XYZ file of C-alpha atoms in Angstrom:
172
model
C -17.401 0.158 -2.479
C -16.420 -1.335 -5.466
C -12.944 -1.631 -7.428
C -12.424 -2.073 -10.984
C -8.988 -2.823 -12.038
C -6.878 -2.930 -15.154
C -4.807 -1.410 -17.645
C -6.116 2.323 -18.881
C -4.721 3.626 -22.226
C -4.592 7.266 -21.072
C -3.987 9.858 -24.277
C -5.540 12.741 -22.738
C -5.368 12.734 -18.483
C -8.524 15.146 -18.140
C -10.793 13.824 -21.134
C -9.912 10.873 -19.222
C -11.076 11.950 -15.916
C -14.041 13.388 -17.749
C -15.293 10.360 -18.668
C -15.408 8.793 -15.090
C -16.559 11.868 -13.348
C -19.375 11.161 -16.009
C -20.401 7.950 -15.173
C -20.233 9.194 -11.408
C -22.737 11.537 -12.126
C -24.800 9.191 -14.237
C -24.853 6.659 -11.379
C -24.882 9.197 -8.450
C -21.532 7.567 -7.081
C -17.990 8.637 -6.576
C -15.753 7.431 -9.102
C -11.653 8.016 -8.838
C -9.419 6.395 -10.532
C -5.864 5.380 -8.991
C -2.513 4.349 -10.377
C -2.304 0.898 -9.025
C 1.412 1.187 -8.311
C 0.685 3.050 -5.569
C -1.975 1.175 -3.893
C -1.187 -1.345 -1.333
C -4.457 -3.448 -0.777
C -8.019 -2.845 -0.849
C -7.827 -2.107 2.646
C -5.351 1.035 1.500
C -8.328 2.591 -0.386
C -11.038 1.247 2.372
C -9.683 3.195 4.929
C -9.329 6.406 3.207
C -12.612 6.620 1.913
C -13.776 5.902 5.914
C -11.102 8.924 7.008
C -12.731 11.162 3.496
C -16.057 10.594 5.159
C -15.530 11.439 8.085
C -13.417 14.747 7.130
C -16.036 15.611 5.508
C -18.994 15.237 7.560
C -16.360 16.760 10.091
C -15.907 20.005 7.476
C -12.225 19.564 8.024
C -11.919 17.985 4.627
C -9.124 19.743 2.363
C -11.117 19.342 -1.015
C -14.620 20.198 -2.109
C -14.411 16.792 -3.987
C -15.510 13.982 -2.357
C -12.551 11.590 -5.041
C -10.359 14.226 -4.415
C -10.395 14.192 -0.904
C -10.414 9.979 -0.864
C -7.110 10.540 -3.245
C -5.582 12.785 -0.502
C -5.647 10.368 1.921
C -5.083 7.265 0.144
C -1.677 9.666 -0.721
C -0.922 10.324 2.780
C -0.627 14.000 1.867
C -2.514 17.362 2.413
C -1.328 18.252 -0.789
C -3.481 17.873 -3.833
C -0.707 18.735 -6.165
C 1.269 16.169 -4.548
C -1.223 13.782 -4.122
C -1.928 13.389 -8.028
C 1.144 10.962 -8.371
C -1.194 8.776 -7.155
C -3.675 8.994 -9.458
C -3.566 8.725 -13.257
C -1.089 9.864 -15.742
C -0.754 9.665 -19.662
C 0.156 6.230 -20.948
C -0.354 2.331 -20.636
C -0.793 2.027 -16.575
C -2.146 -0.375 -14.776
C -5.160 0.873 -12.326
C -7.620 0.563 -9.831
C -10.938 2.389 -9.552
C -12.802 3.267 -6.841
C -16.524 3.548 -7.106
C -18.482 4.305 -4.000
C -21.715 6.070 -3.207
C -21.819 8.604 -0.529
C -22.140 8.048 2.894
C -25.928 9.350 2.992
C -27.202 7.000 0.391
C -29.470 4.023 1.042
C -27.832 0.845 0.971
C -30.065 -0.807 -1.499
C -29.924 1.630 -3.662
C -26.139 1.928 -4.153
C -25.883 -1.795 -4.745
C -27.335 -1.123 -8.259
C -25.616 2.512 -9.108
C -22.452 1.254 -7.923
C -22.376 -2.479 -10.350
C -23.481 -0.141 -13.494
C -20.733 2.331 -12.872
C -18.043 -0.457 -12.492
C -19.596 -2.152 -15.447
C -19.303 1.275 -17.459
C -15.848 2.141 -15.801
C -14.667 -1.585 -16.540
C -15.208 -0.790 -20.393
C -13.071 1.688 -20.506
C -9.979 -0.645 -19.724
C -8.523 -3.843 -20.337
C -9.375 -6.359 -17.669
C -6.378 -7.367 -15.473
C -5.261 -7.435 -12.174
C -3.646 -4.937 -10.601
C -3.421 -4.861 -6.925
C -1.449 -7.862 -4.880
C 2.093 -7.530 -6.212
C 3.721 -4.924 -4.851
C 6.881 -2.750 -5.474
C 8.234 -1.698 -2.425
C 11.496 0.037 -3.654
C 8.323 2.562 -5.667
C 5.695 2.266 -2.122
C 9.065 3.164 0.162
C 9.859 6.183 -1.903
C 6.402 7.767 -2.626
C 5.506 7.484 0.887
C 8.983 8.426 2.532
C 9.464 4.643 4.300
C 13.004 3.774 5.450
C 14.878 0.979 6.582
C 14.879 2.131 10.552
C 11.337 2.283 10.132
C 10.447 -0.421 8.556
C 12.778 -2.189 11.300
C 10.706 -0.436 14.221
C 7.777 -1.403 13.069
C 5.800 -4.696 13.904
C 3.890 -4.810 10.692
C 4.835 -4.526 7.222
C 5.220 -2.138 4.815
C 1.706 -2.167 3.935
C 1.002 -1.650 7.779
C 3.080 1.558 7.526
C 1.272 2.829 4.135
C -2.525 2.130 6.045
C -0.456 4.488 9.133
C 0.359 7.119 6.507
C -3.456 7.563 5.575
C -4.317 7.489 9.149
C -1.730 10.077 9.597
C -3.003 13.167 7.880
C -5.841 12.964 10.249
C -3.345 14.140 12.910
C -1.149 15.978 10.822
C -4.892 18.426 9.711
């Protein structure tokens, strides 16, 4: 799995879309793009491609997309509709993008597919990070986190967001 962060000048969300879907295809490698607001760590998008995987070599996945389905549970939600808060919008925004090859490739040949797609995704924004600071007055809200919870908790808030994607597993 690789990430490619930065800031995407988004005019039009689906010609947007169109163009990473493209260099998916190109590259034979899942490409989804998040808004990085929403993203807690790398582990955050880690662990929902694992649960994606596995929902879908289960057949108990909720999309037919393999991005799709990583989006739903990097949301926490069953929800596509719902789910699409967390992935891009129209305007300046700062991102991450996942690009992963499926489950079934060979490992040495995803090495390759997976740099050229990050290099091709990584021209379509400007460079920056994105992930590491975190608002947690925006994380708490989009994934329903209050103060008695946070309180019962022994992690952190990041701890509760990886529980949220572990969640919908249970919640299927």
């Amino acid at each position: 799995m690789r990430l490619v962060e930065g800031v995407a000048h988004v005019d039009d969300v689906d010609a947007f879309v169109s163009e990473l879907n493209a260099i998916g295809d190109d590259h034979g490698v899942t490409v989804q793009a998040f808004d990085a607001r929403y993203v807690v760590s790398r582990a955050h998008l880690e662990r929902a491609v694992e649960l994606a995987d596995r929902a879908l070599a289960r057949g108990t996945n909720v999309a037919r997309d393999r991005g799709v389905e990583i989006l739903l549970y990097a949301a926490g939600r069953r929800q596509i509709d719902r789910a699409l808060t967390l992935g891009i919008s129209p305007g300046e925004r700062p991102v991450v993008v996942l690009i992963d090859a499926p489950p079934d490739r060979v490992a040495r040949e995803t090495d390759g597919d997976e740099t050229a797609a990050a290099a091709a995704v990584a021209s379509l924004l400007d460079p920056v990070e994105t992930l590491g600071e975190v608002d947690a007055s925006l994380i708490r809200a989009y994934f329903d986190v209050g103060d008695p919870e946070l309180a019962a908790v022994e992690g952190d808030l990041a701890d509760i967001v990886l529980e949220r994607v572990a969640l919908l597993d249970v919640e299927k």
